[in-house]
């Protein structure tokens, strides 16, 4: 029988009291994603640091179901670029997502297949609606705290990492003289210009 279920968000870490899957993403799994390849190589030489973790709850990956969980991006930088998630489109493009920020500070970098882009602030209490067809990447712009968000999205959405792995996001989030800056990604190519 499919019974209702609950979990608690345990503060101050804002981690879930229980979960089914725990994904740990390390620096080595994001080769080529950070703009400063030398800084990436230097950091990886020192340690394959954990960039972020995802706690998820098992539900059928089908329409009508919702997949949900907690995403934790740790603080840090590769060169002057903040730690971030891989980022992805949903395999079923026409599927949206809601994020609710529980802890820390950051931004969500988003873009459409046509190259439109948006960057929205994340701070505790902020709810973000990522419309259908917008790829999304969480970025921790703090220096001390984890960026923790609760997320929920349709069960049949799936993930398409390929497009982002190949071209990256149009915008990068870096720190210059202690200030956050959103800059063009030199590796990004307009969809119409891609081979
Ligand atoms: C999803 C959500 C979210 C996301 C994590 C990790 O579609 O599952 O957007 O859970 O997966 O924040 O980010 P990446 O999937 O980009 O590694
Ligand atoms: Ni998503």
JSON list of C-alpha atoms and ligand atoms in Angstrom, two decimals:
[
{"chain": "A", "resi": 1, "resn": "UNK", "atom": "CA", "xyz": [0.00, 0.00, 0.00]},
{"chain": "A", "resi": 2, "resn": "UNK", "atom": "CA", "xyz": [1.36, 3.45, -0.93]},
{"chain": "A", "resi": 3, "resn": "UNK", "atom": "CA", "xyz": [1.35, 5.25, 2.44]},
{"chain": "A", "resi": 4, "resn": "UNK", "atom": "CA", "xyz": [1.91, 8.96, 3.06]},
{"chain": "A", "resi": 5, "resn": "UNK", "atom": "CA", "xyz": [5.44, 9.68, 4.30]},
{"chain": "A", "resi": 6, "resn": "UNK", "atom": "CA", "xyz": [7.27, 12.49, 6.07]},
{"chain": "A", "resi": 7, "resn": "UNK", "atom": "CA", "xyz": [10.80, 13.60, 6.90]},
{"chain": "A", "resi": 8, "resn": "UNK", "atom": "CA", "xyz": [12.14, 16.39, 9.10]},
{"chain": "A", "resi": 9, "resn": "UNK", "atom": "CA", "xyz": [14.65, 19.04, 8.11]},
{"chain": "A", "resi": 10, "resn": "UNK", "atom": "CA", "xyz": [17.14, 19.05, 10.98]},
{"chain": "A", "resi": 11, "resn": "UNK", "atom": "CA", "xyz": [18.65, 22.46, 11.68]},
{"chain": "A", "resi": 12, "resn": "UNK", "atom": "CA", "xyz": [21.26, 23.98, 11.95]},
{"chain": "A", "resi": 13, "resn": "UNK", "atom": "CA", "xyz": [22.63, 21.84, 9.07]},
{"chain": "A", "resi": 14, "resn": "UNK", "atom": "CA", "xyz": [19.18, 21.68, 7.39]},
{"chain": "A", "resi": 15, "resn": "UNK", "atom": "CA", "xyz": [19.79, 17.99, 6.59]},
{"chain": "A", "resi": 16, "resn": "UNK", "atom": "CA", "xyz": [16.96, 15.44, 6.23]},
{"chain": "A", "resi": 17, "resn": "UNK", "atom": "CA", "xyz": [16.13, 13.15, 9.18]},
{"chain": "A", "resi": 18, "resn": "UNK", "atom": "CA", "xyz": [15.94, 10.26, 6.70]},
{"chain": "A", "resi": 19, "resn": "UNK", "atom": "CA", "xyz": [16.50, 9.65, 2.97]},
{"chain": "A", "resi": 20, "resn": "UNK", "atom": "CA", "xyz": [16.69, 6.84, 0.39]},
{"chain": "A", "resi": 21, "resn": "UNK", "atom": "CA", "xyz": [19.53, 7.95, -1.89]},
{"chain": "A", "resi": 22, "resn": "UNK", "atom": "CA", "xyz": [22.62, 10.02, -1.01]},
{"chain": "A", "resi": 23, "resn": "UNK", "atom": "CA", "xyz": [24.69, 11.27, -3.97]},
{"chain": "A", "resi": 24, "resn": "UNK", "atom": "CA", "xyz": [28.16, 12.75, -3.34]},
{"chain": "A", "resi": 25, "resn": "UNK", "atom": "CA", "xyz": [29.60, 14.82, -6.20]},
{"chain": "A", "resi": 26, "resn": "UNK", "atom": "CA", "xyz": [33.36, 15.28, -6.13]},
{"chain": "A", "resi": 27, "resn": "UNK", "atom": "CA", "xyz": [35.58, 17.69, -8.05]},
{"chain": "A", "resi": 28, "resn": "UNK", "atom": "CA", "xyz": [36.77, 14.87, -10.35]},
{"chain": "A", "resi": 29, "resn": "UNK", "atom": "CA", "xyz": [33.22, 14.38, -11.64]},
{"chain": "A", "resi": 30, "resn": "UNK", "atom": "CA", "xyz": [33.14, 17.94, -12.98]},
{"chain": "A", "resi": 31, "resn": "UNK", "atom": "CA", "xyz": [36.17, 17.88, -15.28]},
{"chain": "A", "resi": 32, "resn": "UNK", "atom": "CA", "xyz": [35.96, 20.70, -17.86]},
{"chain": "A", "resi": 33, "resn": "UNK", "atom": "CA", "xyz": [33.06, 22.44, -16.11]},
{"chain": "A", "resi": 34, "resn": "UNK", "atom": "CA", "xyz": [35.09, 25.13, -14.32]},
{"chain": "A", "resi": 35, "resn": "UNK", "atom": "CA", "xyz": [36.49, 27.93, -16.49]},
{"chain": "A", "resi": 36, "resn": "UNK", "atom": "CA", "xyz": [39.99, 27.97, -14.91]},
{"chain": "A", "resi": 37, "resn": "UNK", "atom": "CA", "xyz": [41.36, 24.57, -15.91]},
{"chain": "A", "resi": 38, "resn": "UNK", "atom": "CA", "xyz": [44.74, 25.23, -14.21]},
{"chain": "A", "resi": 39, "resn": "UNK", "atom": "CA", "xyz": [43.07, 26.10, -10.91]},
{"chain": "A", "resi": 40, "resn": "UNK", "atom": "CA", "xyz": [40.93, 22.96, -11.31]},
{"chain": "A", "resi": 41, "resn": "UNK", "atom": "CA", "xyz": [44.01, 20.77, -11.87]},
{"chain": "A", "resi": 42, "resn": "UNK", "atom": "CA", "xyz": [45.88, 22.35, -8.94]},
{"chain": "A", "resi": 43, "resn": "UNK", "atom": "CA", "xyz": [42.95, 21.78, -6.55]},
{"chain": "A", "resi": 44, "resn": "UNK", "atom": "CA", "xyz": [42.39, 18.20, -7.77]},
{"chain": "A", "resi": 45, "resn": "UNK", "atom": "CA", "xyz": [46.09, 17.48, -7.24]},
{"chain": "A", "resi": 46, "resn": "UNK", "atom": "CA", "xyz": [45.69, 18.50, -3.63]},
{"chain": "A", "resi": 47, "resn": "UNK", "atom": "CA", "xyz": [42.34, 16.77, -2.94]},
{"chain": "A", "resi": 48, "resn": "UNK", "atom": "CA", "xyz": [39.29, 15.45, -4.79]},
{"chain": "A", "resi": 49, "resn": "UNK", "atom": "CA", "xyz": [37.03, 17.66, -2.69]},
{"chain": "A", "resi": 50, "resn": "UNK", "atom": "CA", "xyz": [33.29, 17.05, -2.28]},
{"chain": "A", "resi": 51, "resn": "UNK", "atom": "CA", "xyz": [31.51, 19.90, -4.06]},
{"chain": "A", "resi": 52, "resn": "UNK", "atom": "CA", "xyz": [27.90, 18.96, -3.28]},
{"chain": "A", "resi": 53, "resn": "UNK", "atom": "CA", "xyz": [25.58, 16.24, -2.02]},
{"chain": "A", "resi": 54, "resn": "UNK", "atom": "CA", "xyz": [21.99, 15.31, -2.84]},
{"chain": "A", "resi": 55, "resn": "UNK", "atom": "CA", "xyz": [19.58, 13.47, -0.53]},
{"chain": "A", "resi": 56, "resn": "UNK", "atom": "CA", "xyz": [16.61, 12.00, -2.40]},
{"chain": "A", "resi": 57, "resn": "UNK", "atom": "CA", "xyz": [13.50, 9.95, -1.70]},
{"chain": "A", "resi": 58, "resn": "UNK", "atom": "CA", "xyz": [12.58, 6.96, -3.83]},
{"chain": "A", "resi": 59, "resn": "UNK", "atom": "CA", "xyz": [9.35, 7.37, -5.82]},
{"chain": "A", "resi": 60, "resn": "UNK", "atom": "CA", "xyz": [8.28, 5.86, -9.18]},
{"chain": "A", "resi": 61, "resn": "UNK", "atom": "CA", "xyz": [9.78, 7.98, -11.96]},
{"chain": "A", "resi": 62, "resn": "UNK", "atom": "CA", "xyz": [6.43, 8.40, -13.67]},
{"chain": "A", "resi": 63, "resn": "UNK", "atom": "CA", "xyz": [3.96, 11.21, -14.51]},
{"chain": "A", "resi": 64, "resn": "UNK", "atom": "CA", "xyz": [1.73, 12.04, -11.57]},
{"chain": "A", "resi": 65, "resn": "UNK", "atom": "CA", "xyz": [4.54, 11.36, -9.08]},
{"chain": "A", "resi": 66, "resn": "UNK", "atom": "CA", "xyz": [6.82, 14.01, -7.60]},
{"chain": "A", "resi": 67, "resn": "UNK", "atom": "CA", "xyz": [10.53, 13.52, -6.88]},
{"chain": "A", "resi": 68, "resn": "UNK", "atom": "CA", "xyz": [11.92, 15.58, -4.02]},
{"chain": "A", "resi": 69, "resn": "UNK", "atom": "CA", "xyz": [14.90, 15.98, -1.75]},
{"chain": "A", "resi": 70, "resn": "UNK", "atom": "CA", "xyz": [17.61, 18.19, -0.28]},
{"chain": "A", "resi": 71, "resn": "UNK", "atom": "CA", "xyz": [20.57, 19.59, -2.20]},
{"chain": "A", "resi": 72, "resn": "UNK", "atom": "CA", "xyz": [23.68, 20.74, -0.29]},
{"chain": "A", "resi": 73, "resn": "UNK", "atom": "CA", "xyz": [26.35, 22.76, -2.12]},
{"chain": "A", "resi": 74, "resn": "UNK", "atom": "CA", "xyz": [29.46, 23.25, 0.01]},
{"chain": "A", "resi": 75, "resn": "UNK", "atom": "CA", "xyz": [31.31, 26.61, 0.12]},
{"chain": "A", "resi": 76, "resn": "UNK", "atom": "CA", "xyz": [34.49, 27.00, -1.91]},
{"chain": "A", "resi": 77, "resn": "UNK", "atom": "CA", "xyz": [36.00, 28.19, -5.20]},
{"chain": "A", "resi": 78, "resn": "UNK", "atom": "CA", "xyz": [37.89, 26.79, -8.16]},
{"chain": "A", "resi": 79, "resn": "UNK", "atom": "CA", "xyz": [40.02, 29.76, -9.14]},
{"chain": "A", "resi": 80, "resn": "UNK", "atom": "CA", "xyz": [37.55, 32.64, -8.75]},
{"chain": "A", "resi": 81, "resn": "UNK", "atom": "CA", "xyz": [34.52, 30.49, -9.68]},
{"chain": "A", "resi": 82, "resn": "UNK", "atom": "CA", "xyz": [32.23, 29.38, -6.83]},
{"chain": "A", "resi": 83, "resn": "UNK", "atom": "CA", "xyz": [31.41, 25.73, -6.15]},
{"chain": "A", "resi": 84, "resn": "UNK", "atom": "CA", "xyz": [28.31, 24.72, -8.16]},
{"chain": "A", "resi": 85, "resn": "UNK", "atom": "CA", "xyz": [26.23, 21.76, -9.23]},
{"chain": "A", "resi": 86, "resn": "UNK", "atom": "CA", "xyz": [26.70, 20.14, -12.66]},
{"chain": "A", "resi": 87, "resn": "UNK", "atom": "CA", "xyz": [23.44, 21.67, -13.83]},
{"chain": "A", "resi": 88, "resn": "UNK", "atom": "CA", "xyz": [21.00, 20.07, -16.26]},
{"chain": "A", "resi": 89, "resn": "UNK", "atom": "CA", "xyz": [17.99, 20.29, -18.43]},
{"chain": "A", "resi": 90, "resn": "UNK", "atom": "CA", "xyz": [15.24, 17.85, -17.59]},
{"chain": "A", "resi": 91, "resn": "UNK", "atom": "CA", "xyz": [15.18, 15.06, -20.18]},
{"chain": "A", "resi": 92, "resn": "UNK", "atom": "CA", "xyz": [11.46, 15.85, -20.58]},
{"chain": "A", "resi": 93, "resn": "UNK", "atom": "CA", "xyz": [12.01, 19.55, -21.30]},
{"chain": "A", "resi": 94, "resn": "UNK", "atom": "CA", "xyz": [8.45, 20.57, -20.46]},
{"chain": "A", "resi": 95, "resn": "UNK", "atom": "CA", "xyz": [8.87, 19.81, -16.76]},
{"chain": "A", "resi": 96, "resn": "UNK", "atom": "CA", "xyz": [9.34, 22.52, -14.13]},
{"chain": "A", "resi": 97, "resn": "UNK", "atom": "CA", "xyz": [10.90, 22.47, -10.66]},
{"chain": "A", "resi": 98, "resn": "UNK", "atom": "CA", "xyz": [10.47, 24.30, -7.36]},
{"chain": "A", "resi": 99, "resn": "UNK", "atom": "CA", "xyz": [13.36, 25.09, -5.03]},
{"chain": "A", "resi": 100, "resn": "UNK", "atom": "CA", "xyz": [12.99, 26.35, -1.47]},
{"chain": "A", "resi": 101, "resn": "UNK", "atom": "CA", "xyz": [16.18, 27.72, 0.12]},
{"chain": "A", "resi": 102, "resn": "UNK", "atom": "CA", "xyz": [16.72, 26.51, 3.72]},
{"chain": "A", "resi": 103, "resn": "UNK", "atom": "CA", "xyz": [20.25, 27.72, 4.49]},
{"chain": "A", "resi": 104, "resn": "UNK", "atom": "CA", "xyz": [23.22, 29.68, 3.15]},
{"chain": "A", "resi": 105, "resn": "UNK", "atom": "CA", "xyz": [23.48, 32.04, 0.20]},
{"chain": "A", "resi": 106, "resn": "UNK", "atom": "CA", "xyz": [23.75, 31.49, -3.49]},
{"chain": "A", "resi": 107, "resn": "UNK", "atom": "CA", "xyz": [22.23, 31.85, -6.89]},
{"chain": "A", "resi": 108, "resn": "UNK", "atom": "CA", "xyz": [20.45, 29.63, -9.40]},
{"chain": "A", "resi": 109, "resn": "UNK", "atom": "CA", "xyz": [21.87, 29.98, -12.90]},
{"chain": "A", "resi": 110, "resn": "UNK", "atom": "CA", "xyz": [19.28, 29.10, -15.56]},
{"chain": "A", "resi": 111, "resn": "UNK", "atom": "CA", "xyz": [18.96, 29.09, -19.34]},
{"chain": "A", "resi": 112, "resn": "UNK", "atom": "CA", "xyz": [16.66, 27.92, -22.12]},
{"chain": "A", "resi": 113, "resn": "UNK", "atom": "CA", "xyz": [17.57, 25.82, -25.17]},
{"chain": "A", "resi": 114, "resn": "UNK", "atom": "CA", "xyz": [17.35, 29.07, -27.17]},
{"chain": "A", "resi": 115, "resn": "UNK", "atom": "CA", "xyz": [20.02, 30.71, -24.99]},
{"chain": "A", "resi": 116, "resn": "UNK", "atom": "CA", "xyz": [17.87, 33.00, -22.85]},
{"chain": "A", "resi": 117, "resn": "UNK", "atom": "CA", "xyz": [19.38, 33.19, -19.39]},
{"chain": "A", "resi": 118, "resn": "UNK", "atom": "CA", "xyz": [18.44, 34.19, -15.83]},
{"chain": "A", "resi": 119, "resn": "UNK", "atom": "CA", "xyz": [20.18, 34.25, -12.44]},
{"chain": "A", "resi": 120, "resn": "UNK", "atom": "CA", "xyz": [18.06, 34.31, -9.27]},
{"chain": "A", "resi": 121, "resn": "UNK", "atom": "CA", "xyz": [19.25, 34.84, -5.71]},
{"chain": "A", "resi": 122, "resn": "UNK", "atom": "CA", "xyz": [18.87, 32.05, -3.15]},
{"chain": "A", "resi": 123, "resn": "UNK", "atom": "CA", "xyz": [18.72, 32.79, 0.57]},
{"chain": "A", "resi": 124, "resn": "UNK", "atom": "CA", "xyz": [16.75, 31.22, 3.45]},
{"chain": "A", "resi": 125, "resn": "UNK", "atom": "CA", "xyz": [13.01, 31.53, 2.88]},
{"chain": "A", "resi": 126, "resn": "UNK", "atom": "CA", "xyz": [13.33, 32.17, -0.87]},
{"chain": "A", "resi": 127, "resn": "UNK", "atom": "CA", "xyz": [11.14, 29.99, -3.11]},
{"chain": "A", "resi": 128, "resn": "UNK", "atom": "CA", "xyz": [12.23, 29.68, -6.77]},
{"chain": "A", "resi": 129, "resn": "UNK", "atom": "CA", "xyz": [10.04, 28.39, -9.60]},
{"chain": "A", "resi": 130, "resn": "UNK", "atom": "CA", "xyz": [12.13, 27.02, -12.48]},
{"chain": "A", "resi": 131, "resn": "UNK", "atom": "CA", "xyz": [9.73, 26.97, -15.46]},
{"chain": "A", "resi": 132, "resn": "UNK", "atom": "CA", "xyz": [9.62, 24.12, -17.98]},
{"chain": "A", "resi": 133, "resn": "UNK", "atom": "CA", "xyz": [12.55, 24.05, -20.45]},
{"chain": "A", "resi": 134, "resn": "UNK", "atom": "CA", "xyz": [14.96, 26.02, -18.19]},
{"chain": "A", "resi": 135, "resn": "UNK", "atom": "CA", "xyz": [18.24, 24.28, -17.32]},
{"chain": "A", "resi": 136, "resn": "UNK", "atom": "CA", "xyz": [19.32, 24.97, -13.74]},
{"chain": "A", "resi": 137, "resn": "UNK", "atom": "CA", "xyz": [22.52, 25.01, -11.67]},
{"chain": "A", "resi": 138, "resn": "UNK", "atom": "CA", "xyz": [22.86, 25.91, -7.97]},
{"chain": "A", "resi": 139, "resn": "UNK", "atom": "CA", "xyz": [25.90, 28.03, -6.99]},
{"chain": "A", "resi": 140, "resn": "UNK", "atom": "CA", "xyz": [27.10, 28.60, -3.41]},
{"chain": "A", "resi": 141, "resn": "UNK", "atom": "CA", "xyz": [28.27, 32.24, -3.24]},
{"chain": "A", "resi": 142, "resn": "UNK", "atom": "CA", "xyz": [28.91, 32.17, 0.49]},
{"chain": "A", "resi": 143, "resn": "UNK", "atom": "CA", "xyz": [32.33, 31.54, 2.04]},
{"chain": "A", "resi": 144, "resn": "UNK", "atom": "CA", "xyz": [31.38, 29.71, 5.23]},
{"chain": "A", "resi": 145, "resn": "UNK", "atom": "CA", "xyz": [27.97, 28.03, 5.07]},
{"chain": "A", "resi": 146, "resn": "UNK", "atom": "CA", "xyz": [26.50, 25.27, 2.93]},
{"chain": "A", "resi": 147, "resn": "UNK", "atom": "CA", "xyz": [23.83, 26.31, 0.43]},
{"chain": "A", "resi": 148, "resn": "UNK", "atom": "CA", "xyz": [20.91, 24.01, 1.24]},
{"chain": "A", "resi": 149, "resn": "UNK", "atom": "CA", "xyz": [17.73, 23.80, -0.82]},
{"chain": "A", "resi": 150, "resn": "UNK", "atom": "CA", "xyz": [14.63, 21.59, -0.83]},
{"chain": "A", "resi": 151, "resn": "UNK", "atom": "CA", "xyz": [13.63, 20.67, -4.39]},
{"chain": "A", "resi": 152, "resn": "UNK", "atom": "CA", "xyz": [10.61, 19.00, -5.99]},
{"chain": "A", "resi": 153, "resn": "UNK", "atom": "CA", "xyz": [9.97, 18.10, -9.63]},
{"chain": "A", "resi": 154, "resn": "UNK", "atom": "CA", "xyz": [7.78, 15.77, -11.74]},
{"chain": "A", "resi": 155, "resn": "UNK", "atom": "CA", "xyz": [8.48, 12.04, -11.51]},
{"chain": "A", "resi": 156, "resn": "UNK", "atom": "CA", "xyz": [8.92, 11.56, -15.27]},
{"chain": "A", "resi": 157, "resn": "UNK", "atom": "CA", "xyz": [11.29, 14.56, -15.79]},
{"chain": "A", "resi": 158, "resn": "UNK", "atom": "CA", "xyz": [14.62, 12.72, -16.04]},
{"chain": "A", "resi": 159, "resn": "UNK", "atom": "CA", "xyz": [17.98, 14.51, -16.45]},
{"chain": "A", "resi": 160, "resn": "UNK", "atom": "CA", "xyz": [19.90, 15.67, -19.55]},
{"chain": "A", "resi": 161, "resn": "UNK", "atom": "CA", "xyz": [23.45, 16.56, -18.46]},
{"chain": "A", "resi": 162, "resn": "UNK", "atom": "CA", "xyz": [24.98, 16.22, -21.95]},
{"chain": "A", "resi": 163, "resn": "UNK", "atom": "CA", "xyz": [24.14, 19.67, -23.34]},
{"chain": "A", "resi": 164, "resn": "UNK", "atom": "CA", "xyz": [25.51, 21.46, -20.28]},
{"chain": "A", "resi": 165, "resn": "UNK", "atom": "CA", "xyz": [28.62, 19.25, -20.07]},
{"chain": "A", "resi": 166, "resn": "UNK", "atom": "CA", "xyz": [29.40, 20.13, -23.70]},
{"chain": "A", "resi": 167, "resn": "UNK", "atom": "CA", "xyz": [28.84, 23.91, -23.72]},
{"chain": "A", "resi": 168, "resn": "UNK", "atom": "CA", "xyz": [28.38, 24.87, -20.08]},
{"chain": "A", "resi": 169, "resn": "UNK", "atom": "CA", "xyz": [25.96, 27.60, -19.03]},
{"chain": "A", "resi": 170, "resn": "UNK", "atom": "CA", "xyz": [26.00, 30.93, -20.87]},
{"chain": "A", "resi": 171, "resn": "UNK", "atom": "CA", "xyz": [26.88, 32.72, -17.62]},
{"chain": "A", "resi": 172, "resn": "UNK", "atom": "CA", "xyz": [29.51, 31.95, -14.97]},
{"chain": "A", "resi": 173, "resn": "UNK", "atom": "CA", "xyz": [29.39, 33.18, -11.36]},
{"chain": "A", "resi": 174, "resn": "UNK", "atom": "CA", "xyz": [32.76, 34.38, -10.08]},
{"chain": "A", "resi": 175, "resn": "UNK", "atom": "CA", "xyz": [34.19, 36.45, -7.24]},
{"chain": "A", "resi": 176, "resn": "UNK", "atom": "CA", "xyz": [36.33, 39.50, -8.06]},
{"chain": "A", "resi": 177, "resn": "UNK", "atom": "CA", "xyz": [37.75, 41.59, -5.19]},
{"chain": "A", "resi": 178, "resn": "UNK", "atom": "CA", "xyz": [35.28, 39.96, -2.83]},
{"chain": "A", "resi": 179, "resn": "UNK", "atom": "CA", "xyz": [32.35, 40.90, -5.11]},
{"chain": "A", "resi": 180, "resn": "UNK", "atom": "CA", "xyz": [30.07, 38.47, -6.95]},
{"chain": "A", "resi": 181, "resn": "UNK", "atom": "CA", "xyz": [30.17, 38.93, -10.72]},
{"chain": "A", "resi": 182, "resn": "UNK", "atom": "CA", "xyz": [28.08, 37.24, -13.43]},
{"chain": "A", "resi": 183, "resn": "UNK", "atom": "CA", "xyz": [30.22, 36.98, -16.57]},
{"chain": "A", "resi": 184, "resn": "UNK", "atom": "CA", "xyz": [30.00, 35.42, -20.02]},
{"chain": "A", "resi": 185, "resn": "UNK", "atom": "CA", "xyz": [31.25, 31.84, -20.34]},
{"chain": "A", "resi": 186, "resn": "UNK", "atom": "CA", "xyz": [33.93, 31.87, -23.07]},
{"chain": "A", "resi": 187, "resn": "UNK", "atom": "CA", "xyz": [33.22, 28.18, -23.77]},
{"chain": "A", "resi": 188, "resn": "UNK", "atom": "CA", "xyz": [29.50, 28.75, -24.44]},
{"chain": "A", "resi": 189, "resn": "UNK", "atom": "CA", "xyz": [28.23, 28.75, -28.03]},
{"chain": "A", "resi": 190, "resn": "UNK", "atom": "CA", "xyz": [24.85, 30.05, -29.20]},
{"chain": "A", "resi": 191, "resn": "UNK", "atom": "CA", "xyz": [22.58, 27.08, -30.05]},
{"chain": "A", "resi": 192, "resn": "UNK", "atom": "CA", "xyz": [22.41, 28.16, -33.71]},
{"chain": "A", "resi": 193, "resn": "UNK", "atom": "CA", "xyz": [26.21, 28.20, -34.01]},
{"chain": "A", "resi": 194, "resn": "UNK", "atom": "CA", "xyz": [26.82, 24.76, -32.57]},
{"chain": "A", "resi": 195, "resn": "UNK", "atom": "CA", "xyz": [28.18, 22.09, -34.93]},
{"chain": "B", "resi": 1, "resn": "LIG", "atom": "C1", "xyz": [16.77, 17.47, -10.10]},
{"chain": "B", "resi": 1, "resn": "LIG", "atom": "C2", "xyz": [17.01, 18.66, -9.23]},
{"chain": "B", "resi": 1, "resn": "LIG", "atom": "C3", "xyz": [18.06, 18.53, -8.17]},
{"chain": "B", "resi": 1, "resn": "LIG", "atom": "C4", "xyz": [19.47, 18.43, -8.74]},
{"chain": "B", "resi": 1, "resn": "LIG", "atom": "C5", "xyz": [20.53, 18.60, -7.65]},
{"chain": "B", "resi": 1, "resn": "LIG", "atom": "C6", "xyz": [21.92, 18.28, -8.13]},
{"chain": "B", "resi": 1, "resn": "LIG", "atom": "O1", "xyz": [16.28, 17.68, -11.23]},
{"chain": "B", "resi": 1, "resn": "LIG", "atom": "O2", "xyz": [17.01, 16.33, -9.63]},
{"chain": "B", "resi": 1, "resn": "LIG", "atom": "O3", "xyz": [17.27, 19.77, -10.05]},
{"chain": "B", "resi": 1, "resn": "LIG", "atom": "O4", "xyz": [17.88, 17.44, -7.42]},
{"chain": "B", "resi": 1, "resn": "LIG", "atom": "O5", "xyz": [19.63, 17.19, -9.35]},
{"chain": "B", "resi": 1, "resn": "LIG", "atom": "O6", "xyz": [20.48, 19.92, -7.23]},
{"chain": "B", "resi": 1, "resn": "LIG", "atom": "O7", "xyz": [22.23, 18.96, -9.29]},
{"chain": "B", "resi": 1, "resn": "LIG", "atom": "P1", "xyz": [22.69, 18.15, -10.61]},
{"chain": "B", "resi": 1, "resn": "LIG", "atom": "O8", "xyz": [21.62, 17.16, -10.92]},
{"chain": "B", "resi": 1, "resn": "LIG", "atom": "O9", "xyz": [22.81, 19.20, -11.68]},
{"chain": "B", "resi": 1, "resn": "LIG", "atom": "O10", "xyz": [23.98, 17.47, -10.31]},
{"chain": "B", "resi": 2, "resn": "LIG", "atom": "NI1", "xyz": [16.28, 19.55, -11.99]}
]
